[in-house]
JSON list of C-alpha atoms and ligand atoms in Angstrom, two decimals:
[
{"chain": "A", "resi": 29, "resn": "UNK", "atom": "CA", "xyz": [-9.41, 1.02, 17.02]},
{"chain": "A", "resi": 30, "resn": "UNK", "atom": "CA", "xyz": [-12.42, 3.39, 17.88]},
{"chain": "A", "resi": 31, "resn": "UNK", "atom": "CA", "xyz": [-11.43, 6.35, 15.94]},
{"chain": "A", "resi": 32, "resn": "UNK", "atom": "CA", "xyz": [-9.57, 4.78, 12.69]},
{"chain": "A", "resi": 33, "resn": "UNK", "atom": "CA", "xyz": [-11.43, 5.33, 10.02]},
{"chain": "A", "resi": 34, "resn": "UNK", "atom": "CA", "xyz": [-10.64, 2.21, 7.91]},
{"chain": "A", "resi": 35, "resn": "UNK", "atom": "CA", "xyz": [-11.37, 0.12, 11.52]},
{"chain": "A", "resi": 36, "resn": "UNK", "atom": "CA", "xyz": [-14.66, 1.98, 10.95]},
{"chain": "A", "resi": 37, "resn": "UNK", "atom": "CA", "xyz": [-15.28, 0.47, 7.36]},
{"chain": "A", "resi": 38, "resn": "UNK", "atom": "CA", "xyz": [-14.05, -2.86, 8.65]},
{"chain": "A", "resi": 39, "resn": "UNK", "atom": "CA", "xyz": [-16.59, -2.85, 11.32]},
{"chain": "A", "resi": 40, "resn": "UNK", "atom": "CA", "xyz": [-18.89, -1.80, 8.65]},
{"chain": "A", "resi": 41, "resn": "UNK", "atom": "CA", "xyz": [-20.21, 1.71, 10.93]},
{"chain": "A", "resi": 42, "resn": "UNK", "atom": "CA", "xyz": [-19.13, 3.58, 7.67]},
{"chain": "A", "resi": 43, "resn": "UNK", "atom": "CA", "xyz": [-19.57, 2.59, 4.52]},
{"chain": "A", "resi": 44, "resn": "UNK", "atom": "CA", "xyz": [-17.33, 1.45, 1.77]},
{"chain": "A", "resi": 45, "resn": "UNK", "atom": "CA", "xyz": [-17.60, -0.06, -2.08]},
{"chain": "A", "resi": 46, "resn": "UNK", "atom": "CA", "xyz": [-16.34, -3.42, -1.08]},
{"chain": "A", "resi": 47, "resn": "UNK", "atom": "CA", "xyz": [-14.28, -5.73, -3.27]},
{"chain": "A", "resi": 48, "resn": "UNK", "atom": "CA", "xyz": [-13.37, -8.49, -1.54]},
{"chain": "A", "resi": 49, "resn": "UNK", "atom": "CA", "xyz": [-13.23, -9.72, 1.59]},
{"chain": "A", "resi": 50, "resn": "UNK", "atom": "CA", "xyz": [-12.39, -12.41, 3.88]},
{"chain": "A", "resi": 51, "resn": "UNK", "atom": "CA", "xyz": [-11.71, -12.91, 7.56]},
{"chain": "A", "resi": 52, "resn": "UNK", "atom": "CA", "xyz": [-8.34, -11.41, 7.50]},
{"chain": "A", "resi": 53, "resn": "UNK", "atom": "CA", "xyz": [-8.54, -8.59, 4.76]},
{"chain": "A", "resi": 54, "resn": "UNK", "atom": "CA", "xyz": [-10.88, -6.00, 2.94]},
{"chain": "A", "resi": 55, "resn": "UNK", "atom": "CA", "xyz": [-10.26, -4.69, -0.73]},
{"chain": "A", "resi": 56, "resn": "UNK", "atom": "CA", "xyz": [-12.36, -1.39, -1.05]},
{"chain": "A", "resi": 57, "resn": "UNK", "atom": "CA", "xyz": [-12.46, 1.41, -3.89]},
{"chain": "A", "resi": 58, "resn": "UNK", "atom": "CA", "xyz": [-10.68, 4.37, -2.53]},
{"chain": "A", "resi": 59, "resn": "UNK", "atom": "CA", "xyz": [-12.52, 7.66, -2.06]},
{"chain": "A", "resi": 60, "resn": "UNK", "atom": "CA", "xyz": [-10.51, 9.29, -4.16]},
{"chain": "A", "resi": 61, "resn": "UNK", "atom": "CA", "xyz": [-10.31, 7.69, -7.02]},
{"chain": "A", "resi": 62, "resn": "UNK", "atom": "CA", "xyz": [-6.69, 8.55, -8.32]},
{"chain": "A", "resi": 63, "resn": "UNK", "atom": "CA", "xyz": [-7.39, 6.79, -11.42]},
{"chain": "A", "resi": 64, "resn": "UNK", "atom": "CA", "xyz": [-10.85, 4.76, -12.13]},
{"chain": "A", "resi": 65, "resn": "UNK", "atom": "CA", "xyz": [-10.64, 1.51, -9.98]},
{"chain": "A", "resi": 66, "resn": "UNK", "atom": "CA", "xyz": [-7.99, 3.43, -7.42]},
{"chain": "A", "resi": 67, "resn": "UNK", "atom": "CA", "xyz": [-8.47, 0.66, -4.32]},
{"chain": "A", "resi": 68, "resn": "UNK", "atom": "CA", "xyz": [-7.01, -0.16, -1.23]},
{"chain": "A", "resi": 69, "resn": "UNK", "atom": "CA", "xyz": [-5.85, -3.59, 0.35]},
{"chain": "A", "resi": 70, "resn": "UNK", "atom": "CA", "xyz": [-6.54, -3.26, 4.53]},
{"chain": "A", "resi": 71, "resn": "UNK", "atom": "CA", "xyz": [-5.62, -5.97, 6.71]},
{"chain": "A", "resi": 72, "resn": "UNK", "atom": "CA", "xyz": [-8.47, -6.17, 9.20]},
{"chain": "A", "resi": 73, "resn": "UNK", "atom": "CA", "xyz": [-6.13, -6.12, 12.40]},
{"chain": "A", "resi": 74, "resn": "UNK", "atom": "CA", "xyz": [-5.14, -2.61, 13.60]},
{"chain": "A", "resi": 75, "resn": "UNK", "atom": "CA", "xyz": [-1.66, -2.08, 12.70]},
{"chain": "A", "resi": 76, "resn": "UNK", "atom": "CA", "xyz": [-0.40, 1.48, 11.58]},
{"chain": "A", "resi": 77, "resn": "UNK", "atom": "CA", "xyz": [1.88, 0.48, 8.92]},
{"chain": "A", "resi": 78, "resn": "UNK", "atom": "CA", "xyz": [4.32, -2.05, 7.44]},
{"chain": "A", "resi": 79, "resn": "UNK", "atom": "CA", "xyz": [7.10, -0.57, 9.63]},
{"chain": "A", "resi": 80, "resn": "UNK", "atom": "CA", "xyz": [4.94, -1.88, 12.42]},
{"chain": "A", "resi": 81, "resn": "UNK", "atom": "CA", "xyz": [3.11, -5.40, 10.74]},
{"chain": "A", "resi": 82, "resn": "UNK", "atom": "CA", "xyz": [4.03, -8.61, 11.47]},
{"chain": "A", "resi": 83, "resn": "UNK", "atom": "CA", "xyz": [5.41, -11.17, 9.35]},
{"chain": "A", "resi": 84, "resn": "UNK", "atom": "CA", "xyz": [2.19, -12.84, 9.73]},
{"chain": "A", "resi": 85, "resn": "UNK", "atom": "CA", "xyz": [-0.09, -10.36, 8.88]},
{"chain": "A", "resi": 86, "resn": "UNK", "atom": "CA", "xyz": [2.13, -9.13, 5.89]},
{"chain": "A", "resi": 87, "resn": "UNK", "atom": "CA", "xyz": [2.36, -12.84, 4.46]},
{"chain": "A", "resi": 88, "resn": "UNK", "atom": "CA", "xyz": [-1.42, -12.85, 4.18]},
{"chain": "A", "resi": 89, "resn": "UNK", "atom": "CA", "xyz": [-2.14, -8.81, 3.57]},
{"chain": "A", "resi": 90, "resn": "UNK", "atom": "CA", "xyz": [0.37, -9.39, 0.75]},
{"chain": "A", "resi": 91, "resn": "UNK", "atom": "CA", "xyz": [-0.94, -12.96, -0.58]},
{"chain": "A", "resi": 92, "resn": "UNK", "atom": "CA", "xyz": [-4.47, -11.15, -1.74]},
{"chain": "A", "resi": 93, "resn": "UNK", "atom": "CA", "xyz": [-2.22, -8.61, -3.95]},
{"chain": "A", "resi": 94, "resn": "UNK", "atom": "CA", "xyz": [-1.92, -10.78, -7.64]},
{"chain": "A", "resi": 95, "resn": "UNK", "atom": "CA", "xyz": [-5.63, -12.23, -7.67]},
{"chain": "A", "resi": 96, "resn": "UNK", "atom": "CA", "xyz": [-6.75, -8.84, -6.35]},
{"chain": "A", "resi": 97, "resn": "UNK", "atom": "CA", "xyz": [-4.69, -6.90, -9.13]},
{"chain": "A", "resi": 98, "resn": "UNK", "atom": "CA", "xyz": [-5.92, -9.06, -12.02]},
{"chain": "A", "resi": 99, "resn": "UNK", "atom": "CA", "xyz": [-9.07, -9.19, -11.33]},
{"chain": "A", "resi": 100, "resn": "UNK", "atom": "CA", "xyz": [-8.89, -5.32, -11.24]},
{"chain": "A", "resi": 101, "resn": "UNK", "atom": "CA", "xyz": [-6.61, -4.88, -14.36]},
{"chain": "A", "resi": 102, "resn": "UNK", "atom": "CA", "xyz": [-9.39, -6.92, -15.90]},
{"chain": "A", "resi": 103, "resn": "UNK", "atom": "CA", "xyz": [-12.44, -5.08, -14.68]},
{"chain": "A", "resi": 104, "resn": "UNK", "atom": "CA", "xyz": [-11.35, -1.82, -15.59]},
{"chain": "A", "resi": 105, "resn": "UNK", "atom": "CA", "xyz": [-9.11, -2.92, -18.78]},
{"chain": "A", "resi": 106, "resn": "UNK", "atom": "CA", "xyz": [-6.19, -0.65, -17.46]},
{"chain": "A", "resi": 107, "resn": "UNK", "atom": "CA", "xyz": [-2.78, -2.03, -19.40]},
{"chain": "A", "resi": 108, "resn": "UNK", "atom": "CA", "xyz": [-0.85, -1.14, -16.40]},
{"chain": "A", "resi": 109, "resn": "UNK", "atom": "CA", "xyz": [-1.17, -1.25, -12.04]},
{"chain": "A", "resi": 110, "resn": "UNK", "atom": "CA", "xyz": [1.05, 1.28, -10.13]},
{"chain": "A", "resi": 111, "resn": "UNK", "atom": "CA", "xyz": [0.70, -0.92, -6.39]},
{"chain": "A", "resi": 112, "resn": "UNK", "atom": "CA", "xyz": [2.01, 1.66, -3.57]},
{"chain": "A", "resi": 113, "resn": "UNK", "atom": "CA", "xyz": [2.35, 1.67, 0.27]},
{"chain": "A", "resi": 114, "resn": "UNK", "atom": "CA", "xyz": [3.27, 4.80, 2.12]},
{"chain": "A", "resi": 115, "resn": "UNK", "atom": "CA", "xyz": [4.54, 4.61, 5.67]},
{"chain": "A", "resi": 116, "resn": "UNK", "atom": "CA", "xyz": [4.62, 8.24, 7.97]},
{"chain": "A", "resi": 117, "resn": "UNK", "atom": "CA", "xyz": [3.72, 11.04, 7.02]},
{"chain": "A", "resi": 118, "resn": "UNK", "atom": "CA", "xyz": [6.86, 11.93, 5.60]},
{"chain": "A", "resi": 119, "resn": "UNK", "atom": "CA", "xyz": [6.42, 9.40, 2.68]},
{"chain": "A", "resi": 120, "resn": "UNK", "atom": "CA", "xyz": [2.30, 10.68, 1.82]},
{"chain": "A", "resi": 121, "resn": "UNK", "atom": "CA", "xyz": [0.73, 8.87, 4.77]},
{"chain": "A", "resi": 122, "resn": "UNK", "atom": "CA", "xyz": [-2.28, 10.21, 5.74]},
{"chain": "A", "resi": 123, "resn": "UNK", "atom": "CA", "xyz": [-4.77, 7.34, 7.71]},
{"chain": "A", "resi": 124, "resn": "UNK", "atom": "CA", "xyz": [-2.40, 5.46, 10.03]},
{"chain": "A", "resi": 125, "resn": "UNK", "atom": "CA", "xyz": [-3.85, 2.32, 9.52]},
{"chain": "A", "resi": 126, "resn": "UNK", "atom": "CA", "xyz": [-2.00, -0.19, 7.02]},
{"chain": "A", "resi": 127, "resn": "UNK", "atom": "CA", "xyz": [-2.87, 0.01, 3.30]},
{"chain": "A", "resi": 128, "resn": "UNK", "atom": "CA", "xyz": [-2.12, -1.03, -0.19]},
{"chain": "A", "resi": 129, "resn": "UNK", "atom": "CA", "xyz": [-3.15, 1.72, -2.51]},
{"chain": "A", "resi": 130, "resn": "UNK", "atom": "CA", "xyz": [-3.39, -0.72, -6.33]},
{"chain": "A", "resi": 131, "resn": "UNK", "atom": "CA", "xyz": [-3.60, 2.41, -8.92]},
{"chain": "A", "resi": 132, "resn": "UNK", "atom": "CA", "xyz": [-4.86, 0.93, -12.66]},
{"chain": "A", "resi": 133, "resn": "UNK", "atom": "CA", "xyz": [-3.06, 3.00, -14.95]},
{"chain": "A", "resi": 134, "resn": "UNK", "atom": "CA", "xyz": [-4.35, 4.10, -18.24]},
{"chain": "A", "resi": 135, "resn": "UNK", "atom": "CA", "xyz": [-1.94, 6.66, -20.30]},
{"chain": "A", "resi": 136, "resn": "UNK", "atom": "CA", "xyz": [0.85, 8.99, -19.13]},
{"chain": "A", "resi": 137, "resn": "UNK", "atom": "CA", "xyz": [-0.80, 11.89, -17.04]},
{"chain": "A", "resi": 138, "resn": "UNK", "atom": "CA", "xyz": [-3.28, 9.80, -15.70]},
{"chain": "A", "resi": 139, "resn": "UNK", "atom": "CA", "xyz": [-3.48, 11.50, -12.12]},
{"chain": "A", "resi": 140, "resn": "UNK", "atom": "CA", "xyz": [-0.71, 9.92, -11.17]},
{"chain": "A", "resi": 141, "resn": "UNK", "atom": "CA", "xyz": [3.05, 10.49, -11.48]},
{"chain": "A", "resi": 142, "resn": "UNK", "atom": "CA", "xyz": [6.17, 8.34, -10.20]},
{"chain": "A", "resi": 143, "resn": "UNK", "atom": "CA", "xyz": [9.43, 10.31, -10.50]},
{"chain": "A", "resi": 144, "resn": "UNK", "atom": "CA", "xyz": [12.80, 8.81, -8.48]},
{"chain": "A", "resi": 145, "resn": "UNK", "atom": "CA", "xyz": [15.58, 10.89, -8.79]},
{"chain": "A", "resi": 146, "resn": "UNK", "atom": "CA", "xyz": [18.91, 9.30, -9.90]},
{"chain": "A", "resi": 147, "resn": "UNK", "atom": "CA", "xyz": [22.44, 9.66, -8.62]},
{"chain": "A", "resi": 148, "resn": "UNK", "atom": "CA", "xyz": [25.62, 8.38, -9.84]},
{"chain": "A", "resi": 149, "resn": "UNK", "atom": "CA", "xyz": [26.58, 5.25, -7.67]},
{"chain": "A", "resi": 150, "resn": "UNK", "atom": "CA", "xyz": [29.22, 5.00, -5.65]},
{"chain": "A", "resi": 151, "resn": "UNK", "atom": "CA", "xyz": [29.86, 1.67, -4.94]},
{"chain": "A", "resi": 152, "resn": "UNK", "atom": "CA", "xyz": [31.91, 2.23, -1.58]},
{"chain": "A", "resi": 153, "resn": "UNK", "atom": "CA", "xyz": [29.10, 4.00, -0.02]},
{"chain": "A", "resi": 154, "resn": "UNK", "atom": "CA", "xyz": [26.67, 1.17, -1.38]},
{"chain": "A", "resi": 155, "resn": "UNK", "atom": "CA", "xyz": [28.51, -1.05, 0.14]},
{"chain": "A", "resi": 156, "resn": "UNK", "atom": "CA", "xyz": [28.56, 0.12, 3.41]},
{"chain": "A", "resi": 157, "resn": "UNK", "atom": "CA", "xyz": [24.91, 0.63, 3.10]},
{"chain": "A", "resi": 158, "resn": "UNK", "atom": "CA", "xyz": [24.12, -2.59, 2.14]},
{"chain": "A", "resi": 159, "resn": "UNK", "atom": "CA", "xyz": [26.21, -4.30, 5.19]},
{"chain": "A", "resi": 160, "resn": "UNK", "atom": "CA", "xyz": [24.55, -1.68, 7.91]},
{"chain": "A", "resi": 161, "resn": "UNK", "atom": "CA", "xyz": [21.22, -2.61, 6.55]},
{"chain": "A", "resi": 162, "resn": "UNK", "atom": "CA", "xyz": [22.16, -6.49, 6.74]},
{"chain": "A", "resi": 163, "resn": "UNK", "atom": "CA", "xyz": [23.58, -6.19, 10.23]},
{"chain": "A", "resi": 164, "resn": "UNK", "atom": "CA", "xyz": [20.19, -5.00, 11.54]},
{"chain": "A", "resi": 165, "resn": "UNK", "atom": "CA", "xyz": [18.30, -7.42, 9.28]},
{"chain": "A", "resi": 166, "resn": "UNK", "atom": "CA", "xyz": [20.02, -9.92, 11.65]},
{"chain": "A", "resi": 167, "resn": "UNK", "atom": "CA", "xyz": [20.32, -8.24, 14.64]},
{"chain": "B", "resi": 219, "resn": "LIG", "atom": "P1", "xyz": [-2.43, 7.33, 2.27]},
{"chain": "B", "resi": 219, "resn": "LIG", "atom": "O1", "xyz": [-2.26, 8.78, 1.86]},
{"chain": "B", "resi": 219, "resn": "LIG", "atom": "O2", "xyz": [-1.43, 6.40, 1.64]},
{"chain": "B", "resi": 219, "resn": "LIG", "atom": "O3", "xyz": [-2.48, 7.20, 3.78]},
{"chain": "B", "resi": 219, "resn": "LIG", "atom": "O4", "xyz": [-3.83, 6.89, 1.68]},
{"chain": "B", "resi": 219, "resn": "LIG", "atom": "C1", "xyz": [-5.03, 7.06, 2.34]},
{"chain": "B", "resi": 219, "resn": "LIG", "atom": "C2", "xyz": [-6.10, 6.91, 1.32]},
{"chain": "B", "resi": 219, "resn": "LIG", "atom": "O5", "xyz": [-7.33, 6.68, 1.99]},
{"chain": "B", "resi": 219, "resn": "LIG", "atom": "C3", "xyz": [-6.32, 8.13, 0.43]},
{"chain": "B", "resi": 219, "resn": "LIG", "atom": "O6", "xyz": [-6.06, 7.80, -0.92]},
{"chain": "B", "resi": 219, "resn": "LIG", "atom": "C4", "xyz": [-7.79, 8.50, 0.67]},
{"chain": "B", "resi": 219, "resn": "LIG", "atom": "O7", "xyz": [-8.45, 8.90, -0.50]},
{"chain": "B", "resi": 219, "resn": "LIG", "atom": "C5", "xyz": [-8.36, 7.20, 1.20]},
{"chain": "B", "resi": 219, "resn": "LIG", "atom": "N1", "xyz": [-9.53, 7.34, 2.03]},
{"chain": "B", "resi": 219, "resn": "LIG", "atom": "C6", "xyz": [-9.70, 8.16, 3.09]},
{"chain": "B", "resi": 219, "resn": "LIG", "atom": "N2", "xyz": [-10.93, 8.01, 3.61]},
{"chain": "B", "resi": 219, "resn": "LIG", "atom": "C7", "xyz": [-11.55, 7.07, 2.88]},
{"chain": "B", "resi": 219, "resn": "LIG", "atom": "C8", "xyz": [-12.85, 6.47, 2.91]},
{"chain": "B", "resi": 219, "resn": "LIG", "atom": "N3", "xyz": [-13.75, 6.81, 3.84]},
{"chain": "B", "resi": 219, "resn": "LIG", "atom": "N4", "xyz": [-13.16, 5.54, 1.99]},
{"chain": "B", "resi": 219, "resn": "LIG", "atom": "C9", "xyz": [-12.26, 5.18, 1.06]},
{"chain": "B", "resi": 219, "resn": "LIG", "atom": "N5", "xyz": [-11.02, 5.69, 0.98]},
{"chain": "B", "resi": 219, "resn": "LIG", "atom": "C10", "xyz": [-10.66, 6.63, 1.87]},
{"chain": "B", "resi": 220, "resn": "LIG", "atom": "ZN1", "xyz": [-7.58, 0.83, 12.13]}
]
């Protein structure tokens, strides 16, 4: 897609710290560097998110994640890998074209911080959820 910027580094016209790359996917160190070795997982076909992927192109955008993560936990000697995928804007998208953001993590307040609220469960309401979600899983 002509004006997507990570089409653009795919296509090479801008460039990128590649690391690793093969016909269907390209691994390159994020611009911002969240945390040293911050790097995104792209699959090379145009799709805007997972909401929107394939099971295809998930099965092999997702297959590169554990070699890709090791190798990186090794290079960069980070104990610990924060792997995150935001979909709409709403949940801290910001380039509409599918990504893997792999986040070494080095100490607490790192430049990064992961906070999920809690509530107390109620198990009728789970329920419920759980069958809605299943009906459209099949539907
Ligand atoms: P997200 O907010 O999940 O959509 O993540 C988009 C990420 O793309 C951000 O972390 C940006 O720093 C990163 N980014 C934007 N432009 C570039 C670029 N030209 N090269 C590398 N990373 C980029
Ligand atoms: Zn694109």
């Amino acid at each position: 897609m002509e004006n997507c910027i990570f089409c653009n580094i795919i296509a090479g016209e801008i460039p990128s710290c590649k690391v690793y790359e093969d016909d269907q996917v390209l691994a390159f160190l994020d611009i911002s560097q969240t945390t040293k070795g911050h790097t995104l997982l792209v699959p090379k076909e145009h799709v805007r998110n997972v909401l929107e992927m394939s099971e295809d192109t998930a099965a092999t955008l997702f297959a590169r994640l554990p070699k890709l993560a090791r190798a990186l936990k090794k290079a960069t000697g980070a104990p610990a890998m924060n792997i995150i995928n935001n979909n709409e804007e709403l949940a801290g998208q910001t380039v509409f074209h599918a990504h893997i953001h792999l986040v070494p993590r080095y100490h607490d307040n790192d430049g990064i911080e992961i906070k999920y609220t809690t509530h107390e469960p109620d198990f009728e309401v789970l329920g419920k959820m759980a069958e809605q979600i299943s009906r459209e899983i099949q539907s």
